[in-house]
mmCIF file of C-alpha atoms in Angstrom:
data_model
loop_
_atom_site.group_PDB
_atom_site.id
_atom_site.type_symbol
_atom_site.label_atom_id
_atom_site.label_comp_id
_atom_site.label_asym_id
_atom_site.label_seq_id
_atom_site.Cartn_x
_atom_site.Cartn_y
_atom_site.Cartn_z
ATOM 1 C CA MET B 20 18.431 -28.600 98.517
ATOM 2 C CA LYS B 21 19.805 -31.627 96.555
ATOM 3 C CA THR B 22 23.765 -31.579 95.886
ATOM 4 C CA TYR B 23 24.532 -33.280 92.799
ATOM 5 C CA ASP B 24 27.801 -34.546 91.933
ATOM 6 C CA PHE B 25 27.770 -32.581 88.630
ATOM 7 C CA ALA B 26 25.739 -29.559 87.043
ATOM 8 C CA ILE B 27 26.336 -28.716 83.450
ATOM 9 C CA ILE B 28 25.802 -25.763 81.606
ATOM 10 C CA GLY B 29 24.786 -25.977 78.444
ATOM 11 C CA ALA B 30 22.293 -29.268 77.407
ATOM 12 C CA GLY B 31 23.545 -29.081 73.072
ATOM 13 C CA ILE B 32 25.728 -31.814 71.666
ATOM 14 C CA ALA B 33 28.282 -31.164 74.941
ATOM 15 C CA GLY B 34 26.535 -31.552 77.134
ATOM 16 C CA ALA B 35 24.058 -34.347 77.150
ATOM 17 C CA SER B 36 26.954 -36.496 75.287
ATOM 18 C CA LEU B 37 28.492 -35.953 79.063
ATOM 19 C CA ALA B 38 26.348 -35.798 81.129
ATOM 20 C CA ALA B 39 24.776 -39.224 79.999
ATOM 21 C CA GLU B 40 28.442 -40.626 80.006
ATOM 22 C CA LEU B 41 28.918 -39.698 83.895
ATOM 23 C CA GLY B 42 25.268 -40.403 84.204
ATOM 24 C CA GLN B 43 25.893 -43.880 82.577
ATOM 25 C CA HIS B 44 29.329 -44.068 85.994
ATOM 26 C CA GLY B 45 26.668 -44.337 88.538
ATOM 27 C CA ALA B 46 27.398 -40.200 88.626
ATOM 28 C CA HIS B 47 24.644 -37.804 90.179
ATOM 29 C CA VAL B 48 24.140 -35.000 87.079
ATOM 30 C CA LEU B 49 22.392 -31.864 86.846
ATOM 31 C CA LEU B 50 22.326 -30.507 82.998
ATOM 32 C CA LEU B 51 20.670 -26.349 82.793
ATOM 33 C CA GLU B 52 19.698 -25.070 79.833
ATOM 34 C CA ALA B 53 19.425 -21.212 79.788
ATOM 35 C CA GLU B 54 16.933 -22.211 76.417
ATOM 36 C CA ASP B 55 13.412 -23.673 76.498
ATOM 37 C CA GLN B 56 15.178 -25.982 74.575
ATOM 38 C CA PRO B 57 18.087 -28.305 74.821
ATOM 39 C CA GLY B 58 20.098 -27.871 71.125
ATOM 40 C CA TYR B 59 18.514 -23.788 70.181
ATOM 41 C CA HIS B 60 22.137 -22.686 69.355
ATOM 42 C CA ALA B 61 24.403 -24.679 66.585
ATOM 43 C CA THR B 62 23.636 -27.764 68.262
ATOM 44 C CA GLY B 63 20.690 -27.252 65.743
ATOM 45 C CA ARG B 64 22.199 -25.559 62.965
ATOM 46 C CA SER B 65 24.961 -27.952 62.348
ATOM 47 C CA ALA B 66 25.797 -28.642 58.872
ATOM 48 C CA ALA B 67 25.638 -32.013 59.643
ATOM 49 C CA PHE B 68 28.344 -34.044 57.708
ATOM 50 C CA TRP B 69 31.057 -36.023 58.998
ATOM 51 C CA ASP B 70 34.715 -34.887 57.650
ATOM 52 C CA GLU B 71 37.171 -37.867 59.033
ATOM 53 C CA CYS B 72 39.896 -34.013 58.288
ATOM 54 C CA TYR B 73 38.023 -31.420 59.600
ATOM 55 C CA GLY B 74 39.243 -29.631 62.412
ATOM 56 C CA GLY B 75 42.255 -30.047 61.391
ATOM 57 C CA PRO B 76 45.301 -33.831 62.351
ATOM 58 C CA GLU B 77 45.102 -32.361 66.093
ATOM 59 C CA ILE B 78 41.130 -33.027 66.136
ATOM 60 C CA VAL B 79 41.337 -36.530 63.381
ATOM 61 C CA PRO B 80 41.732 -38.800 66.606
ATOM 62 C CA LEU B 81 39.034 -37.171 68.231
ATOM 63 C CA THR B 82 36.536 -37.589 65.124
ATOM 64 C CA LEU B 83 37.820 -41.617 63.822
ATOM 65 C CA ALA B 84 37.687 -42.600 67.522
ATOM 66 C CA SER B 85 33.715 -41.428 67.293
ATOM 67 C CA GLY B 86 33.459 -43.688 63.823
ATOM 68 C CA ALA B 87 32.427 -47.230 65.603
ATOM 69 C CA TYR B 88 30.122 -45.717 67.783
ATOM 70 C CA LEU B 89 28.404 -43.209 65.502
ATOM 71 C CA ARG B 90 28.225 -45.454 62.397
ATOM 72 C CA ASP B 91 27.012 -48.464 65.221
ATOM 73 C CA HIS B 92 23.901 -46.481 66.640
ATOM 74 C CA GLY B 93 23.152 -45.488 62.487
ATOM 75 C CA PHE B 94 23.808 -42.011 62.558
ATOM 76 C CA LEU B 95 26.640 -41.557 59.652
ATOM 77 C CA THR B 96 25.445 -42.504 55.866
ATOM 78 C CA LYS B 97 27.453 -42.921 53.508
ATOM 79 C CA ARG B 98 28.853 -40.046 50.792
ATOM 80 C CA GLY B 99 32.837 -38.742 50.377
ATOM 81 C CA ALA B 100 34.135 -35.029 49.752
ATOM 82 C CA LEU B 101 35.918 -34.080 47.692
ATOM 83 C CA TYR B 102 38.410 -31.214 48.183
ATOM 84 C CA ILE B 103 38.996 -29.427 44.905
ATOM 85 C CA GLY B 104 41.463 -26.871 43.606
ATOM 86 C CA ARG B 105 42.222 -25.383 40.488
ATOM 87 C CA GLN B 106 45.685 -25.326 39.126
ATOM 88 C CA SER B 107 47.434 -22.637 41.701
ATOM 89 C CA ASP B 108 46.166 -24.291 44.658
ATOM 90 C CA GLU B 109 48.803 -27.481 43.813
ATOM 91 C CA GLU B 110 49.981 -26.157 46.612
ATOM 92 C CA ARG B 111 47.377 -25.627 48.805
ATOM 93 C CA LEU B 112 46.460 -29.386 47.908
ATOM 94 C CA ALA B 113 50.088 -31.148 48.439
ATOM 95 C CA SER B 114 49.890 -29.093 51.593
ATOM 96 C CA PHE B 115 46.595 -30.665 52.938
ATOM 97 C CA MET B 116 47.671 -34.008 51.832
ATOM 98 C CA ASP B 117 51.168 -33.444 53.937
ATOM 99 C CA ARG B 118 49.059 -32.196 57.164
ATOM 100 C CA PHE B 119 47.491 -34.794 57.137
ATOM 101 C CA SER B 120 49.567 -38.398 55.986
ATOM 102 C CA ASP B 121 50.409 -39.172 59.142
ATOM 103 C CA THR B 122 47.173 -38.846 61.049
ATOM 104 C CA GLY B 123 44.601 -41.775 60.254
ATOM 105 C CA ALA B 124 42.241 -39.753 57.678
ATOM 106 C CA GLY B 125 41.770 -41.650 54.552
ATOM 107 C CA ILE B 126 42.618 -39.357 51.675
ATOM 108 C CA GLU B 127 44.078 -39.801 48.129
ATOM 109 C CA ARG B 128 45.018 -37.651 45.394
ATOM 110 C CA VAL B 129 42.421 -37.524 42.650
ATOM 111 C CA GLY B 130 42.015 -36.132 39.030
ATOM 112 C CA ALA B 131 39.585 -33.750 36.695
ATOM 113 C CA SER B 132 38.513 -36.984 35.796
ATOM 114 C CA MET B 133 37.400 -37.749 39.225
ATOM 115 C CA LEU B 134 36.069 -34.377 40.339
ATOM 116 C CA HIS B 135 34.334 -34.300 37.161
ATOM 117 C CA ALA B 136 32.847 -37.582 37.589
ATOM 118 C CA HIS B 137 31.472 -37.310 40.707
ATOM 119 C CA VAL B 138 30.161 -33.260 39.747
ATOM 120 C CA ALA B 139 28.122 -32.688 37.285
ATOM 121 C CA GLY B 140 28.544 -29.681 35.736
ATOM 122 C CA LEU B 141 31.628 -28.403 37.066
ATOM 123 C CA ARG B 142 33.736 -25.821 35.620
ATOM 124 C CA THR B 143 36.327 -26.927 33.855
ATOM 125 C CA ASP B 144 39.114 -24.848 35.818
ATOM 126 C CA TRP B 145 38.767 -26.962 38.808
ATOM 127 C CA THR B 146 41.429 -29.948 38.143
ATOM 128 C CA GLY B 147 42.730 -31.919 41.083
ATOM 129 C CA GLY B 148 41.765 -32.312 44.373
ATOM 130 C CA ILE B 149 41.764 -35.501 47.247
ATOM 131 C CA TRP B 150 39.083 -37.767 48.233
ATOM 132 C CA GLU B 151 38.022 -38.707 51.506
ATOM 133 C CA PRO B 152 35.366 -41.514 50.629
ATOM 134 C CA ALA B 153 34.348 -42.223 55.141
ATOM 135 C CA CYS B 154 33.051 -38.764 55.149
ATOM 136 C CA ALA B 155 29.155 -38.868 56.194
ATOM 137 C CA ASP B 156 26.110 -37.282 56.649
ATOM 138 C CA ILE B 157 25.265 -37.274 60.673
ATOM 139 C CA ASP B 158 22.034 -37.278 62.106
ATOM 140 C CA VAL B 159 22.415 -34.474 64.501
ATOM 141 C CA ALA B 160 19.041 -34.177 66.004
ATOM 142 C CA GLY B 161 18.856 -38.173 65.647
ATOM 143 C CA LEU B 162 22.020 -38.198 68.080
ATOM 144 C CA HIS B 163 21.347 -35.283 70.269
ATOM 145 C CA ALA B 164 18.256 -36.918 71.252
ATOM 146 C CA HIS B 165 20.069 -39.958 72.103
ATOM 147 C CA PHE B 166 22.085 -38.570 74.329
ATOM 148 C CA LEU B 167 19.159 -36.863 76.268
ATOM 149 C CA ALA B 168 17.762 -40.340 76.233
ATOM 150 C CA LEU B 169 21.005 -41.596 78.140
ATOM 151 C CA CYS B 170 20.211 -39.009 80.273
ATOM 152 C CA ARG B 171 16.346 -39.517 81.209
ATOM 153 C CA ALA B 172 17.202 -43.694 81.397
ATOM 154 C CA GLU B 173 20.441 -42.789 83.524
ATOM 155 C CA LYS B 174 17.799 -40.169 86.141
ATOM 156 C CA VAL B 175 20.536 -36.836 84.767
ATOM 157 C CA ASP B 176 17.968 -34.112 85.950
ATOM 158 C CA LEU B 177 17.405 -31.315 83.126
ATOM 159 C CA GLU B 178 16.656 -27.746 83.848
ATOM 160 C CA CYS B 179 15.511 -25.866 80.497
ATOM 161 C CA ARG B 180 14.968 -21.911 81.371
ATOM 162 C CA ALA B 181 17.593 -21.910 83.682
ATOM 163 C CA ALA B 182 20.541 -19.786 82.878
ATOM 164 C CA LEU B 183 23.696 -19.099 85.533
ATOM 165 C CA LYS B 184 22.969 -15.911 87.381
ATOM 166 C CA THR B 185 25.733 -16.723 90.169
ATOM 167 C CA ALA B 186 28.157 -19.307 91.477
ATOM 168 C CA ASP B 187 29.785 -19.651 94.519
ATOM 169 C CA ARG B 188 32.305 -22.135 96.002
ATOM 170 C CA ILE B 189 31.427 -22.373 99.792
ATOM 171 C CA LYS B 190 32.488 -26.054 101.017
ATOM 172 C CA ASN B 191 33.363 -27.789 98.340
ATOM 173 C CA SER B 192 29.970 -27.476 96.909
ATOM 174 C CA TRP B 193 28.847 -24.872 94.297
ATOM 175 C CA ARG B 194 26.005 -22.827 95.494
ATOM 176 C CA LEU B 195 24.168 -21.908 91.849
ATOM 177 C CA ASP B 196 21.424 -19.263 91.236
ATOM 178 C CA CYS B 197 19.400 -19.618 88.211
ATOM 179 C CA GLY B 198 17.073 -16.958 89.191
ATOM 180 C CA LYS B 199 12.961 -18.464 88.570
ATOM 181 C CA ALA B 200 14.755 -21.804 87.869
ATOM 182 C CA GLY B 201 16.027 -22.416 91.441
ATOM 183 C CA ILE B 202 19.103 -22.742 93.716
ATOM 184 C CA PHE B 203 20.922 -25.808 93.256
ATOM 185 C CA ALA B 204 24.201 -26.931 94.901
ATOM 186 C CA ALA B 205 27.299 -29.257 92.770
ATOM 187 C CA SER B 206 30.515 -30.616 93.926
ATOM 188 C CA VAL B 207 31.783 -30.440 90.126
ATOM 189 C CA LEU B 208 30.227 -27.409 87.555
ATOM 190 C CA VAL B 209 31.463 -27.926 84.367
ATOM 191 C CA ASN B 210 31.257 -25.422 81.702
ATOM 192 C CA ALA B 211 29.934 -26.373 78.225
ATOM 193 C CA ALA B 212 28.119 -23.411 77.414
ATOM 194 C CA GLY B 213 28.951 -23.508 73.899
ATOM 195 C CA ALA B 214 29.811 -19.130 73.108
ATOM 196 C CA TRP B 215 29.025 -18.175 76.447
ATOM 197 C CA ALA B 216 31.770 -20.736 77.933
ATOM 198 C CA ASP B 217 34.208 -17.582 78.539
ATOM 199 C CA ASP B 218 31.086 -15.344 79.675
ATOM 200 C CA VAL B 219 30.628 -18.356 82.223
ATOM 201 C CA ALA B 220 34.238 -18.601 82.992
ATOM 202 C CA VAL B 221 33.701 -14.953 84.856
ATOM 203 C CA ARG B 222 30.596 -15.433 86.266
ATOM 204 C CA VAL B 223 32.368 -18.520 88.464
ATOM 205 C CA GLY B 224 35.355 -16.421 89.092
ATOM 206 C CA ALA B 225 37.309 -18.051 86.807
ATOM 207 C CA SER B 226 39.469 -16.139 84.082
ATOM 208 C CA ALA B 227 38.583 -15.993 80.782
ATOM 209 C CA ILE B 228 40.345 -17.782 77.833
ATOM 210 C CA GLY B 229 39.957 -15.891 75.002
ATOM 211 C CA ILE B 230 37.234 -18.496 72.961
ATOM 212 C CA GLN B 231 35.922 -16.499 70.233
ATOM 213 C CA PRO B 232 32.926 -16.759 68.988
ATOM 214 C CA LEU B 233 32.877 -16.870 64.307
ATOM 215 C CA LEU B 234 29.277 -16.564 62.531
ATOM 216 C CA ARG B 235 28.784 -19.633 59.804
ATOM 217 C CA THR B 236 26.346 -19.231 57.740
ATOM 218 C CA VAL B 237 24.864 -21.684 55.884
ATOM 219 C CA VAL B 238 21.644 -21.502 52.405
ATOM 220 C CA GLN B 239 19.445 -23.845 51.371
ATOM 221 C CA LEU B 240 19.134 -23.368 47.404
ATOM 222 C CA ARG B 241 16.590 -24.874 45.107
ATOM 223 C CA THR B 242 18.939 -24.977 41.599
ATOM 224 C CA ASP B 243 18.803 -26.352 37.737
ATOM 225 C CA PRO B 244 19.886 -28.850 37.560
ATOM 226 C CA ALA B 245 19.126 -30.308 40.944
ATOM 227 C CA PRO B 246 22.172 -32.023 42.587
ATOM 228 C CA ALA B 247 22.374 -35.652 41.827
ATOM 229 C CA PRO B 248 21.330 -37.731 45.913
ATOM 230 C CA ASP B 249 24.756 -39.301 45.778
ATOM 231 C CA GLN B 250 26.756 -36.256 45.083
ATOM 232 C CA PRO B 251 29.948 -36.062 47.347
ATOM 233 C CA LEU B 252 30.652 -33.278 49.898
ATOM 234 C CA VAL B 253 32.215 -30.149 47.710
ATOM 235 C CA LEU B 254 34.797 -27.854 50.039
ATOM 236 C CA ASP B 255 37.143 -25.719 48.216
ATOM 237 C CA ILE B 256 40.739 -26.176 48.616
ATOM 238 C CA SER B 257 41.419 -22.385 50.051
ATOM 239 C CA GLY B 258 38.194 -23.014 52.627
ATOM 240 C CA ASN B 259 35.716 -20.145 50.389
ATOM 241 C CA PHE B 260 32.845 -22.483 50.325
ATOM 242 C CA TYR B 261 31.129 -26.123 50.947
ATOM 243 C CA PHE B 262 27.994 -27.655 49.259
ATOM 244 C CA LYS B 263 26.107 -30.716 49.199
ATOM 245 C CA PRO B 264 23.230 -31.877 48.799
ATOM 246 C CA GLU B 265 19.556 -32.476 50.948
ATOM 247 C CA ALA B 266 17.234 -34.067 50.487
ATOM 248 C CA GLY B 267 17.420 -32.654 46.725
ATOM 249 C CA ARG B 268 18.050 -29.324 48.004
ATOM 250 C CA LEU B 269 21.439 -27.822 48.145
ATOM 251 C CA TRP B 270 22.978 -27.063 51.604
ATOM 252 C CA LEU B 271 25.758 -23.822 50.669
ATOM 253 C CA SER B 272 27.987 -22.119 52.871
ATOM 254 C CA PRO B 273 30.583 -19.869 52.105
ATOM 255 C CA HIS B 274 32.396 -20.586 55.061
ATOM 256 C CA ASP B 275 33.411 -17.307 56.507
ATOM 257 C CA GLU B 276 34.437 -16.602 59.996
ATOM 258 C CA LYS B 277 32.678 -14.000 61.800
ATOM 259 C CA PRO B 278 33.680 -13.035 64.881
ATOM 260 C CA SER B 279 30.018 -12.484 66.817
ATOM 261 C CA GLU B 280 29.256 -10.990 70.208
ATOM 262 C CA PRO B 281 27.982 -14.921 72.230
ATOM 263 C CA CYS B 282 23.726 -14.478 70.694
ATOM 264 C CA ASP B 283 21.205 -16.165 68.728
ATOM 265 C CA ALA B 284 22.911 -15.912 65.127
ATOM 266 C CA ALA B 285 21.169 -14.874 62.412
ATOM 267 C CA PRO B 286 22.653 -15.222 58.370
ATOM 268 C CA GLU B 287 23.698 -12.062 56.755
ATOM 269 C CA GLU B 288 22.110 -10.954 52.946
ATOM 270 C CA LEU B 289 25.734 -10.079 52.504
ATOM 271 C CA ALA B 290 27.148 -13.803 52.838
ATOM 272 C CA VAL B 291 23.999 -15.252 51.714
ATOM 273 C CA ALA B 292 25.246 -12.918 48.402
ATOM 274 C CA THR B 293 28.865 -14.723 49.004
ATOM 275 C CA ALA B 294 27.704 -17.265 48.839
ATOM 276 C CA ILE B 295 25.917 -17.932 45.600
ATOM 277 C CA HIS B 296 28.549 -15.752 43.635
ATOM 278 C CA ARG B 297 30.935 -18.607 44.641
ATOM 279 C CA LEU B 298 29.134 -21.343 43.600
ATOM 280 C CA GLU B 299 27.794 -19.571 40.302
ATOM 281 C CA GLN B 300 32.269 -19.653 40.066
ATOM 282 C CA VAL B 301 32.384 -23.832 40.385
ATOM 283 C CA VAL B 302 29.135 -25.216 38.307
ATOM 284 C CA ASN B 303 27.460 -24.408 36.205
ATOM 285 C CA TRP B 304 23.960 -25.020 37.574
ATOM 286 C CA LYS B 305 20.653 -22.401 37.742
ATOM 287 C CA VAL B 306 19.932 -21.284 41.225
ATOM 288 C CA GLU B 307 16.570 -21.102 40.847
ATOM 289 C CA ALA B 308 15.469 -20.036 45.015
ATOM 290 C CA VAL B 309 17.166 -19.026 47.827
ATOM 291 C CA GLU B 310 14.655 -21.617 50.253
ATOM 292 C CA LYS B 311 15.973 -21.232 53.504
ATOM 293 C CA ARG B 312 18.700 -19.491 54.722
ATOM 294 C CA TRP B 313 20.426 -19.503 58.822
ATOM 295 C CA ALA B 314 23.864 -19.195 60.837
ATOM 296 C CA GLY B 315 25.500 -20.679 63.547
ATOM 297 C CA LEU B 316 28.196 -19.606 66.122
ATOM 298 C CA ARG B 317 31.347 -21.917 65.944
ATOM 299 C CA SER B 318 33.884 -21.559 69.295
ATOM 300 C CA PHE B 319 37.395 -21.311 69.014
ATOM 301 C CA ALA B 320 39.242 -21.509 72.002
ATOM 302 C CA PRO B 321 42.791 -19.492 70.579
ATOM 303 C CA ASP B 322 44.938 -22.642 69.097
ATOM 304 C CA ARG B 323 41.616 -23.382 67.926
ATOM 305 C CA LEU B 324 41.908 -26.654 69.915
ATOM 306 C CA PRO B 325 39.068 -27.731 71.970
ATOM 307 C CA ILE B 326 39.556 -27.521 76.571
ATOM 308 C CA TYR B 327 38.530 -30.396 78.276
ATOM 309 C CA GLY B 328 39.462 -31.254 82.083
ATOM 310 C CA PHE B 329 39.790 -29.581 85.310
ATOM 311 C CA ASP B 330 40.288 -26.021 86.316
ATOM 312 C CA PRO B 331 44.165 -24.975 87.023
ATOM 313 C CA ARG B 332 42.713 -22.197 89.872
ATOM 314 C CA VAL B 333 39.145 -22.385 90.499
ATOM 315 C CA GLU B 334 38.763 -25.614 92.728
ATOM 316 C CA GLY B 335 36.126 -28.008 90.745
ATOM 317 C CA PHE B 336 35.079 -26.272 87.735
ATOM 318 C CA ALA B 337 35.788 -27.763 84.690
ATOM 319 C CA TRP B 338 35.976 -27.172 81.144
ATOM 320 C CA PHE B 339 34.111 -28.958 77.900
ATOM 321 C CA ALA B 340 34.331 -26.344 75.154
ATOM 322 C CA GLY B 341 36.179 -24.357 72.454
ATOM 323 C CA GLN B 342 35.171 -27.651 69.866
ATOM 324 C CA GLY B 343 34.261 -25.529 66.697
ATOM 325 C CA GLY B 344 32.494 -26.288 64.171
ATOM 326 C CA PHE B 345 33.436 -29.856 65.205
ATOM 327 C CA GLY B 346 31.937 -31.009 68.467
ATOM 328 C CA ILE B 347 28.682 -32.652 67.022
ATOM 329 C CA GLN B 348 31.593 -35.313 65.048
ATOM 330 C CA THR B 349 34.184 -36.240 67.768
ATOM 331 C CA SER B 350 31.044 -35.895 70.798
ATOM 332 C CA PRO B 351 30.967 -39.508 71.469
ATOM 333 C CA ALA B 352 34.828 -39.966 71.983
ATOM 334 C CA ALA B 353 35.076 -36.208 73.593
ATOM 335 C CA ALA B 354 32.245 -36.772 76.321
ATOM 336 C CA ARG B 355 33.583 -40.040 77.197
ATOM 337 C CA LEU B 356 37.711 -39.061 77.350
ATOM 338 C CA VAL B 357 36.213 -35.574 80.125
ATOM 339 C CA ALA B 358 34.018 -37.958 81.438
ATOM 340 C CA GLN B 359 37.213 -40.298 82.807
ATOM 341 C CA LEU B 360 38.995 -37.279 83.492
ATOM 342 C CA LEU B 361 36.872 -35.734 86.173
ATOM 343 C CA LEU B 362 35.907 -38.875 87.457
ATOM 344 C CA GLY B 363 39.406 -40.407 87.277
ATOM 345 C CA GLU B 364 38.693 -43.484 85.462
ATOM 346 C CA PRO B 365 41.264 -45.200 83.019
ATOM 347 C CA ARG B 366 40.674 -45.192 79.280
ATOM 348 C CA ASP B 367 38.796 -48.129 77.423
ATOM 349 C CA GLU B 368 39.295 -48.945 74.002
ATOM 350 C CA MET B 369 37.760 -45.457 72.531
ATOM 351 C CA THR B 370 39.449 -43.238 74.396
ATOM 352 C CA ARG B 371 43.151 -45.225 74.442
ATOM 353 C CA CYS B 372 44.444 -43.672 71.571
ATOM 354 C CA LEU B 373 43.665 -39.516 72.497
ATOM 355 C CA ASP B 374 46.203 -38.007 74.271
ATOM 356 C CA ALA B 375 44.247 -35.905 76.816
ATOM 357 C CA SER B 376 47.040 -33.108 77.760
ATOM 358 C CA LEU B 377 46.170 -31.209 74.006
ATOM 359 C CA TYR B 378 43.424 -30.292 74.609
ATOM 360 C CA ASP B 379 43.883 -29.591 78.610
ATOM 361 C CA PRO B 380 42.970 -26.520 80.092
ATOM 362 C CA SER B 381 46.272 -25.561 81.860
ATOM 363 C CA ARG B 382 48.251 -24.749 78.602
ATOM 364 C CA PHE B 383 46.673 -20.701 78.983
ATOM 365 C CA TYR B 384 47.859 -20.657 82.103
#
């Protein structure tokens, strides 16, 4: 039985990006995926935007550090974002500016004229906002395929339909029983299992951290008029919706966060109806049809920050989890940082400004 340097549980964007980074350092890596294909869950259900402020001030450094890689490889298409509010939201808008003022995110306060210039049919009670010009669409499928291609180039072994059954630590090595997929051995086991991260931790004898999957719904609408193709991403400063154009249609979310068990997430009719109702309070467009609907699970640690690095109590077990909805847009820098932590390598230009202590698993022990 071949023994790998690293076995990574989960081949979504987290596992694939980390496997690619480790492989490029010469490590022998095994990527284990429970589904028939990588990226079936959260990675394949993203709303597909890169927003400098998404996830909060502590996530901005990861996002900014990833930006150059994503742009240089052609995965970003500039769109811009508008956080919008009513007169009653002035305090929220001011607070948002204060929270992000020292993070390096490029944002500015704008008034009603700017809002109405960018969003045709915007109702008059939306009077103020924040403009983020760098926001971009992100080619999620292309980015995930890119990392998987790097894995193949570095001879990372990908095993699908390989759900972890048991894991035993024997003489500085993990014995991983993946049922019909086989038994594997690895010196280090990395938990990149998304919504299933706590389940994996318990299975290997570590403590559950309290990672909570939260259901997020998105619908694709046909509207009259159709949204302008260059319309920015529009987000409610109060966190009740966001929407953006997509190939002549509108992608809309009610920004829901319903706690869920790890599962193959499905949209709920109430969330779809709520999304449409909220949109009708924002613009005077007619919703002609709901063409598609889907849901994904965004998984958060109790403090809503990611978990990167070795578990302080279980030898040879590491975390790359709790990345909420920002795991795709931060994947280049996050994977580089975690690979450096696991290998004991020094920081490079991409990761030099990142504070790994913010994301260390030991903060929960």
